[in-house]
Coordinates of C-alpha atoms in Angstrom, one line a residue:
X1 CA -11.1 -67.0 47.2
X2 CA -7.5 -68.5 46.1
X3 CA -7.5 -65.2 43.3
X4 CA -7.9 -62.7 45.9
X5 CA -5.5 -64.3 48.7
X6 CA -3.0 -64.8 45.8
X7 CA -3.5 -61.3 44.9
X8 CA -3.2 -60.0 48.2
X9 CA -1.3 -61.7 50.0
X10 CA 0.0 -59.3 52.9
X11 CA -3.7 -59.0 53.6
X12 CA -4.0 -55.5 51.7
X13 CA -6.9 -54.0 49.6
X14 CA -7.3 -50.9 48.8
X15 CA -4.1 -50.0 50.4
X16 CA -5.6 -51.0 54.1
X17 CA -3.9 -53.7 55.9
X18 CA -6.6 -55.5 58.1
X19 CA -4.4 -55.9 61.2
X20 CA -4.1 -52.7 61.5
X21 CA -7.6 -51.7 61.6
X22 CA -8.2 -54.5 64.4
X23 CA -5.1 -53.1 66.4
X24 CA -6.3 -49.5 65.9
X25 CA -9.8 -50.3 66.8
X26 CA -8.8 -52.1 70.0
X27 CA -6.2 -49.7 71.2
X28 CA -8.2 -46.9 70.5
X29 CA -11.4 -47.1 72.3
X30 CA -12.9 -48.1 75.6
X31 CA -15.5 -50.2 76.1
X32 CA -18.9 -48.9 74.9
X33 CA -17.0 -46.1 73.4
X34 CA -15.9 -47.1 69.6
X35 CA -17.9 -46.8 66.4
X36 CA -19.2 -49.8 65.2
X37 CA -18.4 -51.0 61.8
X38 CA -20.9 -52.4 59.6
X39 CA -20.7 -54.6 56.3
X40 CA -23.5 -53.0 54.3
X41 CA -23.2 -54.3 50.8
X42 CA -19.5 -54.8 50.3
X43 CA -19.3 -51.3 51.7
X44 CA -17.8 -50.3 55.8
X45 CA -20.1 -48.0 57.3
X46 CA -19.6 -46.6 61.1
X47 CA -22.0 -45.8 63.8
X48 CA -21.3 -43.9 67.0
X49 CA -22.6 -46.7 69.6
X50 CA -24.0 -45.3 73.1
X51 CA -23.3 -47.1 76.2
X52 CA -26.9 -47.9 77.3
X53 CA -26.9 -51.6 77.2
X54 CA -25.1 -54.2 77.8
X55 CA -26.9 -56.5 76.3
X56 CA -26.9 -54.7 72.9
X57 CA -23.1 -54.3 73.0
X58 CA -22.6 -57.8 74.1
X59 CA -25.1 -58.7 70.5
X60 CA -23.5 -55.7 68.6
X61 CA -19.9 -56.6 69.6
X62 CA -20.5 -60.1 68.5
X63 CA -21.6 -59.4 65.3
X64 CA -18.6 -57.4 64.6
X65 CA -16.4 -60.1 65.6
X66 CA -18.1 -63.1 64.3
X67 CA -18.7 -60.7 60.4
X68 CA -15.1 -60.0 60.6
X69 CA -13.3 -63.2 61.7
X70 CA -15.9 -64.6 59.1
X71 CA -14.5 -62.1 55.8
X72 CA -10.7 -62.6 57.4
X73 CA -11.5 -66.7 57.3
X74 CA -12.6 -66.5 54.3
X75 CA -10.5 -63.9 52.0
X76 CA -8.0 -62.6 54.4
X77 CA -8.4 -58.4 53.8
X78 CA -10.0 -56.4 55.1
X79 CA -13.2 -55.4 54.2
X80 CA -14.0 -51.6 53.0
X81 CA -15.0 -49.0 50.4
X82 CA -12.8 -49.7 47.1
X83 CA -11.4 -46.3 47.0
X84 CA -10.9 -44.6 43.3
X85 CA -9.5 -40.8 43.1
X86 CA -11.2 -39.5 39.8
X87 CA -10.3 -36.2 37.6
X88 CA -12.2 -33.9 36.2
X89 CA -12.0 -30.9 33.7
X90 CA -15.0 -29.0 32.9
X91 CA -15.1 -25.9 29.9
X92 CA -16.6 -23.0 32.0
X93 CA -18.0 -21.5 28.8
X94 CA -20.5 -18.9 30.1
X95 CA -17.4 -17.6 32.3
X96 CA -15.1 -17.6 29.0
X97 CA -14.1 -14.4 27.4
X98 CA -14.6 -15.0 23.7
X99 CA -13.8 -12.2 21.1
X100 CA -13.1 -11.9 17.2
X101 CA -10.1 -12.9 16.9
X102 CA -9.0 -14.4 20.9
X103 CA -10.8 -16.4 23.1
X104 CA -10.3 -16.0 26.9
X105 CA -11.0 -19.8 28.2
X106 CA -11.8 -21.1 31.6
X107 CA -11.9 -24.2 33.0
X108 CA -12.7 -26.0 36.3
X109 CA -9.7 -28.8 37.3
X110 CA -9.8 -31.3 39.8
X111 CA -7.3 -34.4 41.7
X112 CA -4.9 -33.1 39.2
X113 CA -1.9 -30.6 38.6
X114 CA -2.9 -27.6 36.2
X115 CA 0.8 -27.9 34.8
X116 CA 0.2 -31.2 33.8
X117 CA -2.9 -30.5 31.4
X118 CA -3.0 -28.8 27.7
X119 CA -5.7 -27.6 26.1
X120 CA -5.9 -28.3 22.2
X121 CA -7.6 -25.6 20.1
X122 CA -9.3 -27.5 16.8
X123 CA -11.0 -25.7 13.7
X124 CA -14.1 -27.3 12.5
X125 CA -12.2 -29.7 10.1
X126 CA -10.5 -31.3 12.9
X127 CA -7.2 -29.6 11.9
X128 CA -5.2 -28.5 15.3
X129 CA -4.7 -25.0 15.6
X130 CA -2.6 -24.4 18.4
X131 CA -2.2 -25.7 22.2
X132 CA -2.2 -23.4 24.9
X133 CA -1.1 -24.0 28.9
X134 CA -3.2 -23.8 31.9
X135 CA -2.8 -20.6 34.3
X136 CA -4.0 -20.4 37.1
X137 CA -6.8 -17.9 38.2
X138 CA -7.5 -15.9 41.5
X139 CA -10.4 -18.9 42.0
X140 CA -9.6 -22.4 43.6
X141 CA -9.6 -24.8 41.2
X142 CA -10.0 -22.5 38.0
X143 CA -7.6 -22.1 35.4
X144 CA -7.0 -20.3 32.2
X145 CA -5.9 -20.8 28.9
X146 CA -5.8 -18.5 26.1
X147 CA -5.7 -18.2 22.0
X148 CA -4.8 -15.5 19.7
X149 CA -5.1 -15.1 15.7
X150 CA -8.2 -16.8 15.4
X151 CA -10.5 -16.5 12.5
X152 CA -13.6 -14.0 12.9
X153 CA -17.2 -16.0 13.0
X154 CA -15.7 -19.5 13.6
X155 CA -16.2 -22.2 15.5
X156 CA -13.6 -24.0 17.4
X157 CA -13.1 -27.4 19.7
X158 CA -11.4 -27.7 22.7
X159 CA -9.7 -31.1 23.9
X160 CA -7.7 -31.8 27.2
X161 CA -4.4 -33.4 27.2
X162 CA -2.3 -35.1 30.0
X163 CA 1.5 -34.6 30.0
X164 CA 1.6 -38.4 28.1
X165 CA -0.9 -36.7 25.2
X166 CA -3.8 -39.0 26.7
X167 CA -7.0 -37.3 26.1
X168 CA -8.9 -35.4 29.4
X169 CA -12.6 -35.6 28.4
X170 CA -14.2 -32.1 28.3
X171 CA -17.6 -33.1 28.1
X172 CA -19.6 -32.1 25.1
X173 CA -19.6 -28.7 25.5
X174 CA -16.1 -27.9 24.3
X175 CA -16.3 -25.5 21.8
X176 CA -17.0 -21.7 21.4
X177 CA -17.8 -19.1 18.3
X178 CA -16.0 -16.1 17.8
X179 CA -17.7 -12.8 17.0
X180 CA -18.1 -11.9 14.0
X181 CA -16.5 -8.0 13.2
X182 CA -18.8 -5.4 14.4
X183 CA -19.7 -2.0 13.1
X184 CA -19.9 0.8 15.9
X185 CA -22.4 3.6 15.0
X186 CA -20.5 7.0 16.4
X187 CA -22.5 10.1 17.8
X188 CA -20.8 13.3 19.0
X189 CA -21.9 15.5 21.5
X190 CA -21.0 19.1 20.8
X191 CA -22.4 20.5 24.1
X192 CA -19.1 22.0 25.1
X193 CA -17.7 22.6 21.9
X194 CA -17.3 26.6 21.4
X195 CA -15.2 27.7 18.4
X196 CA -15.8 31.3 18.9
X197 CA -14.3 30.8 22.6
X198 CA -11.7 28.5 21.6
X199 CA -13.1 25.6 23.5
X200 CA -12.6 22.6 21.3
X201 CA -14.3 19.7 23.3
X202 CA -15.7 17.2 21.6
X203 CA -17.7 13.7 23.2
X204 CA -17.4 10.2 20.6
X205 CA -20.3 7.7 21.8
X206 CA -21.0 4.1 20.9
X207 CA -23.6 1.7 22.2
X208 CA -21.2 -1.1 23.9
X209 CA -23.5 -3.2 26.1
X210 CA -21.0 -5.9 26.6
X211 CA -18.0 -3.8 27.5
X212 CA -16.1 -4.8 24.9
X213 CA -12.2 -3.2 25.6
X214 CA -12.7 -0.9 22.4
X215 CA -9.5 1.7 21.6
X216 CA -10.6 5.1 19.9
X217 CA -7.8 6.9 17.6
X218 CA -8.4 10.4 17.4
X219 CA -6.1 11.3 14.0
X220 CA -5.4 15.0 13.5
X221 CA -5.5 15.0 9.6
X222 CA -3.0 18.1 9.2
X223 CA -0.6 16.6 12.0
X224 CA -0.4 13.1 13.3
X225 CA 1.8 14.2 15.9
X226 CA -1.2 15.2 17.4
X227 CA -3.1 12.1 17.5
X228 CA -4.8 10.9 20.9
X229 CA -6.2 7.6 22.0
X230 CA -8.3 6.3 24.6
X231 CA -9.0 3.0 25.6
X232 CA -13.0 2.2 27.2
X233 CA -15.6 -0.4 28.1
X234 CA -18.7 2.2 28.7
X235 CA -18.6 3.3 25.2
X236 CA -17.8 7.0 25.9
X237 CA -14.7 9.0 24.5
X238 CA -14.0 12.2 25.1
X239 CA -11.1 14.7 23.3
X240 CA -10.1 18.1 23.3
X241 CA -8.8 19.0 19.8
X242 CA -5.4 20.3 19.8
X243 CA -6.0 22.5 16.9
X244 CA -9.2 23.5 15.1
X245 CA -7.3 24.6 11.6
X246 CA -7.6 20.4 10.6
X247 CA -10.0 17.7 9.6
X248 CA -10.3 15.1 12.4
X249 CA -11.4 11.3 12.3
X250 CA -12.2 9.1 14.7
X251 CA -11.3 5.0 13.9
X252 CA -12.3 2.9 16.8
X253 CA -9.9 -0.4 17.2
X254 CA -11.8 -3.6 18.7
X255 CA -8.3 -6.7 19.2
X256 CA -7.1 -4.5 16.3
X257 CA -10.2 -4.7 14.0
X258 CA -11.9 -1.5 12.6
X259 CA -15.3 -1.2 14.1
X260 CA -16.4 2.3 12.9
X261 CA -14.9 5.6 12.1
X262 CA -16.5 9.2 11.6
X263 CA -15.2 12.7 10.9
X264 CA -15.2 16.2 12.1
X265 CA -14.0 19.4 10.7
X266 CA -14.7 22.8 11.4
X267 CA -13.0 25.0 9.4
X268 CA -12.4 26.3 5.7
X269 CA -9.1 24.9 4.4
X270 CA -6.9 25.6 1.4
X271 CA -8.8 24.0 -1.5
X272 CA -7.8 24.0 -5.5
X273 CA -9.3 26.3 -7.9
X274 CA -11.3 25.1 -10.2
X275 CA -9.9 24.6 -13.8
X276 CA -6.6 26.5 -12.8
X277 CA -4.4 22.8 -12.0
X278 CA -2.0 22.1 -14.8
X279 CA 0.5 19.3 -14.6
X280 CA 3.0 18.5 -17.2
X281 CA 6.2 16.9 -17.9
X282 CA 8.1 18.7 -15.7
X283 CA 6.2 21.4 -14.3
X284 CA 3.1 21.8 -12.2
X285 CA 0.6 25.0 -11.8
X286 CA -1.9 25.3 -9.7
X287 CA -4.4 28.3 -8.4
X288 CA -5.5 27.6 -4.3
X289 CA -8.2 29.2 -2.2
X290 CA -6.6 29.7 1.2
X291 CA -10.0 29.6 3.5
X292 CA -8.9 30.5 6.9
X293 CA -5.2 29.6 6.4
X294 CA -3.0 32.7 7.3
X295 CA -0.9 32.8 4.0
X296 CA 1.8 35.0 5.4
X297 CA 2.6 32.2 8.1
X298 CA 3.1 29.2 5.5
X299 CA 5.7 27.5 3.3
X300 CA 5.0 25.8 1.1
X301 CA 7.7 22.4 -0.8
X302 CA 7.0 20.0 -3.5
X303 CA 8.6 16.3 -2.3
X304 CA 9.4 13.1 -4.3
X305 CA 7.3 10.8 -3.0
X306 CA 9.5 7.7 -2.7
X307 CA 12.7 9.5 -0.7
X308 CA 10.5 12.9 0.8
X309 CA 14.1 14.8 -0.9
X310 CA 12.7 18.3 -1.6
X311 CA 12.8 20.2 -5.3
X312 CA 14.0 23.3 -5.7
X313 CA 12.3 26.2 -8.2
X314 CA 9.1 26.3 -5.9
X315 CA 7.5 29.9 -6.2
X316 CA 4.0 30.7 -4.4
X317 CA 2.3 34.2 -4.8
X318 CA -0.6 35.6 -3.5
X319 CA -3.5 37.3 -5.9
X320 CA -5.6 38.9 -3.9
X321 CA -7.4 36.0 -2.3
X322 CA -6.0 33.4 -4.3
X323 CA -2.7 31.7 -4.0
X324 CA -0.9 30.3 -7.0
X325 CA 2.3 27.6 -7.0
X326 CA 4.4 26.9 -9.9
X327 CA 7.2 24.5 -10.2
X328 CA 9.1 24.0 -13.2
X329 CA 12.3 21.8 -12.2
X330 CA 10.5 18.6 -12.0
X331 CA 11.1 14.9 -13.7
X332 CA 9.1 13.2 -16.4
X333 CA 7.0 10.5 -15.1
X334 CA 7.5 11.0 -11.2
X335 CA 5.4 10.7 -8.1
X336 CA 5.4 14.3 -6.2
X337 CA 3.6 15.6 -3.1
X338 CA 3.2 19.4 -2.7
X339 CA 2.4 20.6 1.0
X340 CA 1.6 24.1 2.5
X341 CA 2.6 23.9 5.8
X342 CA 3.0 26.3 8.9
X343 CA 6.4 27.7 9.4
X344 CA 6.3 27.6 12.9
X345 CA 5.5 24.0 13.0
X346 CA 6.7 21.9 9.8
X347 CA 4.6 18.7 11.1
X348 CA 1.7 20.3 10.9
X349 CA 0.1 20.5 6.9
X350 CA -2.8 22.6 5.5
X351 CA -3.1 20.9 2.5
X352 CA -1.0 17.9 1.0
X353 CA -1.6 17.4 -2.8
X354 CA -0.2 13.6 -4.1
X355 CA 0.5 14.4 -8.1
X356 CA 2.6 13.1 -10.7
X357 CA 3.7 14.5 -14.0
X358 CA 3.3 13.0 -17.6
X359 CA 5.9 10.4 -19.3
X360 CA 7.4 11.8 -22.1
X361 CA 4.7 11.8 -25.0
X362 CA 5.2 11.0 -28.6
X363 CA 3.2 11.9 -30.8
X364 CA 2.4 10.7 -34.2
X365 CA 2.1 13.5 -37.1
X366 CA 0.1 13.0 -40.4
X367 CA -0.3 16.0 -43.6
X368 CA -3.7 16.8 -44.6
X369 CA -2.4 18.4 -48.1
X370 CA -6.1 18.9 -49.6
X371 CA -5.4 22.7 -49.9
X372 CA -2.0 22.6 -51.4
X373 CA -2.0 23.7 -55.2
X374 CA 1.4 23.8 -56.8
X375 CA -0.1 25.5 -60.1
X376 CA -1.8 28.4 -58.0
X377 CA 1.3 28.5 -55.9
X378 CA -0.6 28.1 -52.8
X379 CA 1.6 26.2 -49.8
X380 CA -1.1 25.4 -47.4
X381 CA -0.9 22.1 -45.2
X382 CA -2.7 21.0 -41.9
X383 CA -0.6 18.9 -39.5
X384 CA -2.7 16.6 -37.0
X385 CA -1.7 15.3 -33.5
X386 CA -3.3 13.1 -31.0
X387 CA -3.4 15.4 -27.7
X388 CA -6.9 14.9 -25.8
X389 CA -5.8 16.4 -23.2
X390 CA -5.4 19.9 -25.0
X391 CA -1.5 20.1 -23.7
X392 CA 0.7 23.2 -25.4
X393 CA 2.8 21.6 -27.7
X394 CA 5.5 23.9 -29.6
X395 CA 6.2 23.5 -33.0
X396 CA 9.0 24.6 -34.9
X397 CA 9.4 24.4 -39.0
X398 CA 12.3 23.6 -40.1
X399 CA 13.4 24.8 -43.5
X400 CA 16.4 22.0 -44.7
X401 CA 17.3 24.5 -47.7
X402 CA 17.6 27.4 -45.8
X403 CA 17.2 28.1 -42.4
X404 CA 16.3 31.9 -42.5
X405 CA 12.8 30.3 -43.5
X406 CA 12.3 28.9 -40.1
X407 CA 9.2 29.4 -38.0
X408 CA 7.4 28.3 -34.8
X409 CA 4.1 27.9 -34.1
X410 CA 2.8 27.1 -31.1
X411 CA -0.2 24.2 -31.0
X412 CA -3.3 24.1 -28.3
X413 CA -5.5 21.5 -29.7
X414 CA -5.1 18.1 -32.3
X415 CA -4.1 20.6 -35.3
X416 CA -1.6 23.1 -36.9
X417 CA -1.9 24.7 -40.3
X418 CA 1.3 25.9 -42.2
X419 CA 2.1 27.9 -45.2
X420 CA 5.6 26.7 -46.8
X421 CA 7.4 30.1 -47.7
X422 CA 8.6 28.3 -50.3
X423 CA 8.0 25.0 -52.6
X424 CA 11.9 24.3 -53.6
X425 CA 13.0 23.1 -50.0
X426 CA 12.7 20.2 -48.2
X427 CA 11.1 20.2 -44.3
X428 CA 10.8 18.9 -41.0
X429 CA 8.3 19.6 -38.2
X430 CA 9.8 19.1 -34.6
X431 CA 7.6 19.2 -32.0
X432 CA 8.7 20.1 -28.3
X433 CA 6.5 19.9 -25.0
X434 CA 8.3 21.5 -22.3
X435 CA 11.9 21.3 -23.9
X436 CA 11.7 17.6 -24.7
X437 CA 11.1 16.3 -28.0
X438 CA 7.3 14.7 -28.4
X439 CA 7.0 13.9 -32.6
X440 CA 8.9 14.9 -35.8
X441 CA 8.3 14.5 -39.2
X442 CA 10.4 15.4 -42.4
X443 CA 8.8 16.2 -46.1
X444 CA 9.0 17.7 -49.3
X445 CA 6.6 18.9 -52.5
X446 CA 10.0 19.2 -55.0
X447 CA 12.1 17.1 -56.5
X448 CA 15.6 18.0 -55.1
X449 CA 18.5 18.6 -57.1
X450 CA 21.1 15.9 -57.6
X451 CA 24.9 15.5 -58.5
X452 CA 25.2 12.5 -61.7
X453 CA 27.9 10.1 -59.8
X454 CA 28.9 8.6 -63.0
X455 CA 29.9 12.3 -64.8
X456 CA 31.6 13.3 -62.1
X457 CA 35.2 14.3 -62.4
X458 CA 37.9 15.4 -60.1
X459 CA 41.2 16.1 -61.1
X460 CA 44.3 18.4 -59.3
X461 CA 42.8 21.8 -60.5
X462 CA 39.4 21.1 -62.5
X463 CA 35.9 19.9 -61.7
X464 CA 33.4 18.6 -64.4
X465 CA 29.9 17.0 -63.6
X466 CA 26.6 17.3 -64.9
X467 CA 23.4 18.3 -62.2
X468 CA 19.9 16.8 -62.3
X469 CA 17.8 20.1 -61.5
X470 CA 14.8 18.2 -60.5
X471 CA 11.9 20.4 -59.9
X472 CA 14.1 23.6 -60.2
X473 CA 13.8 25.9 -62.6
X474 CA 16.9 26.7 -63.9
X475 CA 16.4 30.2 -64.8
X476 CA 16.3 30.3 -60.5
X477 CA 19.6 29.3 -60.1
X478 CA 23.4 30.1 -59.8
X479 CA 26.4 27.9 -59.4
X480 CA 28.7 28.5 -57.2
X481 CA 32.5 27.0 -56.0
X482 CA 34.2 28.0 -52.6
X483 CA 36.7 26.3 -50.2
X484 CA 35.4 24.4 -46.9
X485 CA 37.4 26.2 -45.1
X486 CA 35.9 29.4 -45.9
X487 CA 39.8 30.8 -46.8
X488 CA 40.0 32.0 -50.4
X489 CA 37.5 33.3 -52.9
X490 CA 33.8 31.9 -53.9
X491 CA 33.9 31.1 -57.8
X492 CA 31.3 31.3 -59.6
X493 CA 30.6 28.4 -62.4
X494 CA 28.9 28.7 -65.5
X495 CA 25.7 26.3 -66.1
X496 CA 25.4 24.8 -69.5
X497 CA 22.1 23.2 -70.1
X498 CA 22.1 20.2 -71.9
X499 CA 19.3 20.1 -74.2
X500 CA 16.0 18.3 -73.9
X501 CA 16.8 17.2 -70.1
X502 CA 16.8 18.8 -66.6
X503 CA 20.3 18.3 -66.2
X504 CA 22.9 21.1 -66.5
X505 CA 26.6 20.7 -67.0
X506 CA 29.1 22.2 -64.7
X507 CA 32.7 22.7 -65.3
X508 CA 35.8 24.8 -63.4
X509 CA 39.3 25.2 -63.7
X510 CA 42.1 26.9 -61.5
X511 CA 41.4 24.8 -58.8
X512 CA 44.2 24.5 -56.2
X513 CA 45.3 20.6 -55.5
X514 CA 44.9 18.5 -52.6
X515 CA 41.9 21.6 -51.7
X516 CA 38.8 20.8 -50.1
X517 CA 35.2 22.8 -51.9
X518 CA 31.6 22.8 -51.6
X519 CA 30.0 22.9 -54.7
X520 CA 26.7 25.4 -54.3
X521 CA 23.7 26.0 -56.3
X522 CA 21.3 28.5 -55.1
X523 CA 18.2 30.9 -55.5
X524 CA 19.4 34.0 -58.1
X525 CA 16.9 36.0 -55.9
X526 CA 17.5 34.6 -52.3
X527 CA 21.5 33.9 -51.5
X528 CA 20.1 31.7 -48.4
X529 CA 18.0 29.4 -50.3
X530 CA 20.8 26.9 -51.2
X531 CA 19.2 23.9 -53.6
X532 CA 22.1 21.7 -53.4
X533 CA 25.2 21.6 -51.0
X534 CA 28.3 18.9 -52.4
X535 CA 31.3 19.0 -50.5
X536 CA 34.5 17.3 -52.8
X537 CA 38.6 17.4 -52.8
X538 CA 40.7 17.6 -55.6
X539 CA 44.2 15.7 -55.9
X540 CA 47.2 15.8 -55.2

């Protein structure tokens, strides 16, 4: 008894102060006319006494008194209930809103402020994932609290916090799944659809028993300014088609998810020509089947694809029902989009073609020379390329000793086969695809002729040196002298064979000092087929 007096020692418990129950209960009622207060296990209970006897009031009241001055005696409070305020938080999961990637959740608070409680979202692992506020709802005592950016198919715990990060039990059920993604099977009514009558409605339908909020993109294919949405819970969408010359697809969007998609498309639209698309370095040709497109109300562009900045040298003709575009202005290696669309309304496209043209090839040349015979004069040679793709390749022959000789062929496929107008030259083979240069390749069957460096002398007016012919005959040959710059007379010099060799010795006087020349020796038959070419100055 000395704990509890030394504990309370103004006579309080429970925050009730025992005089002033005896005061209240005295001042307050009449005689007969007070409810009775019983000790009933360590608990106060109250019955409305009637006035009927005195006698039983007389017992009843003494009771009271003699229990009461007895407890005050003896511990000095005053008996009653020990009173303890208790709070509660409850997950209301059947009431929660729970999606693929948000979860709507409820709960049911009690003897506490909603402000001062925090929900904590935990994954599976235990990690924390995000803490969300209560809101209050249009229910008493039922509050909100939502999360976004959660994983589809997961499972995830839910723990109550106080404003001191003390834990606020939720029970054990305190976690929810979210969906996983689901895939919408589309039908579409065509029960007041009527081309011929220009009535373009058209009905989308899903099955959507929980009225999931489900958003359906209509997206016009030729014009996405004309793309329509709707937003419904029944499952039912319904669209009037702004324009029946496109494709249309439906994607329905479930918290930003795709959940199904179909197509529609009722009309014949530009397609490509088989076999008639050729795209190149710089150039593009292609053959188009207009369908129902009216071809005198189109234009149609070629656009980079990284900037949209248009190319110029577009050129479009119709062939009776056949449309043909050619470009031939565009860059190696490059990204391009050509579009057809309607004058009247540049947003809208009847046919968008993504392309890009070739790099700039090279390609590697070998000689097949198992038909050329030097004895029977017969020149014939086979050039091979790698080109799978059957690209026209131009090829141009190149005759070093004289030019006159030149050729060009033009090549289709992996081969080219060349007769050499003439043995005593030397060669090359350029190859060109579309103006750019793709593969050379320089050769020779001779030996060429060659000035002796160490004979050689130059003096003020006279030139001596001896020539190695080579493979040339000599009896083919003259020798000639003239000035570089082609002011004065050509002089012709006599040859001197030198016996039992190829060479030939070469000699002139007259010369004019400090003069530049080109010594020439050439074909006696042909005057352009020069053998050898040496430019020299004599001194001063």
């Amino acid at each position: 008894m000395n704990q509890f007096n030394m504990q309370n020692s103004k006579n309080e418990y429970n925050n009730f102060i025992m005089d002033e129950i005896i005061v209240n209960k005295e001042a307050s009622h009449e005689t007969g006319e007070y409810n009775e207060i019983q000790i009933v296990n360590g608990l106060i209970a109250t019955v409305e006494e009637k006035s009927s006897s005195s006698k039983d009031s007389t017992s009843k009241a003494m009771t009271i008194s003699s229990s009461i001055g007895m407890v005050v005696g003896m511990v000095g409070i005053v008996i009653g209930t020990i009173v303890s305020i208790s709070t509660s938080l409850n997950f209301l999961n059947t009431e929660s809103i729970i999606g693929i990637s948000q979860a709507k959740c409820f709960f049911e608070l009690s003897n506490m402020n909603y402000d001062e409680v925090y929900i904590q979202l935990e994954d599976g692992s235990g990690q924390v994932i995000q803490l969300a506020n209560l809101f209050p709802t249009d229910l008493d005592n039922q509050y909100v609290a939502t999360f976004y950016d959660l994983s589809p198919h997961s499972t995830y715990y839910l723990q109550g916090l106080n404003d001191e990060g003390e834990e606020v039990s939720l029970g054990k059920n305190n976690f929810f799944t979210t969906l996983d993604i689901p895939h919408y099977d589309i039908t579409i009514d065509t029960s007041a659809y009527d081309k011929s009558n220009e009535q373009y409605d058209l009905t989308f339908s899903i099955d959507n028993p929980n009225k999931y909020h489900i958003e359906a993109l209509l997206i016009c294919e030729n014009d996405e300014t004309l793309n329509q949405h709707l937003l419904a819970i029944d499952g039912i969408y319904s669209f009037t088609l702004p324009n029946i010359l496109s494709s249309y697809r439906l994607e329905l969007y479930q918290e930003d998810f795709l959940v199904g998609q179909t197509t529609f498309s009722d009309y014949m639209g530009i397609e490509i020509i088989d076999e008639t698309i050729e795209i190149g370095i710089s150039s593009i040709y292609m053959g188009l089947s207009p369908g129902e497109i009216y071809t005198d109300a189109i234009s149609v562009s070629i656009v980079t694809n990284n900037n949209l900045s248009e190319v110029a040298g577009v050129e479009f003709a119709l062939d009776g029902y056949e449309l043909f575009v050619t470009c031939y202005e565009l860059e190696a290696n490059t990204d391009y989009i050509l579009k057809i669309s309607d004058i009247a309304r540049p947003s809208f496209t009847y046919f968008s073609y993504h392309f890009k043209t070739i790099p700039i090839p090279q390609y590697e040349i070998t000689i097949d020379d198992s038909n050329f015979d030097i004895v029977n004069n017969v020149y014939n040679l086979t050039f091979n390329i790698h080109n799978p793709h059957n690209y026209l390749i131009d090829a141009h022959l190149n005759c070093l000793n004289d030019e006159t000789l030149n050729d060009s062929f033009l090549i289709i496929g992996n081969t080219l086969n060349i007769t050499l107008p003439t043995l005593y030259s030397e060669y090359r083979l350029d190859l060109t695809q579309e103006e750019y240069d793709v593969g050379s390749i320089t050769f020779s069957y001779y030996t060429p002729m060659r000035v002796l460096s160490d004979t050689l002398l130059i003096e003020s007016t006279t030139f001596n040196t001896e020539v190695d012919l080579g493979s040339v005959p000599i009896e083919n040959i003259s020798a000639f002298i003239r000035p570089r710059d082609g002011m004065g007379d050509e002089l012709e010099v006599e040859i001197a064979p030198i016996e039992n060799t190829s060479r030939i010795s070469l000699r002139m006087e007259g010369l004019i000092n400090n003069t530049s020349y080109f010594l020439e020796i050439r074909d006696n038959s042909r005057a352009t087929l020069v053998y050898l070419n040496y430019a020299f100055e004599t001194l001063a």
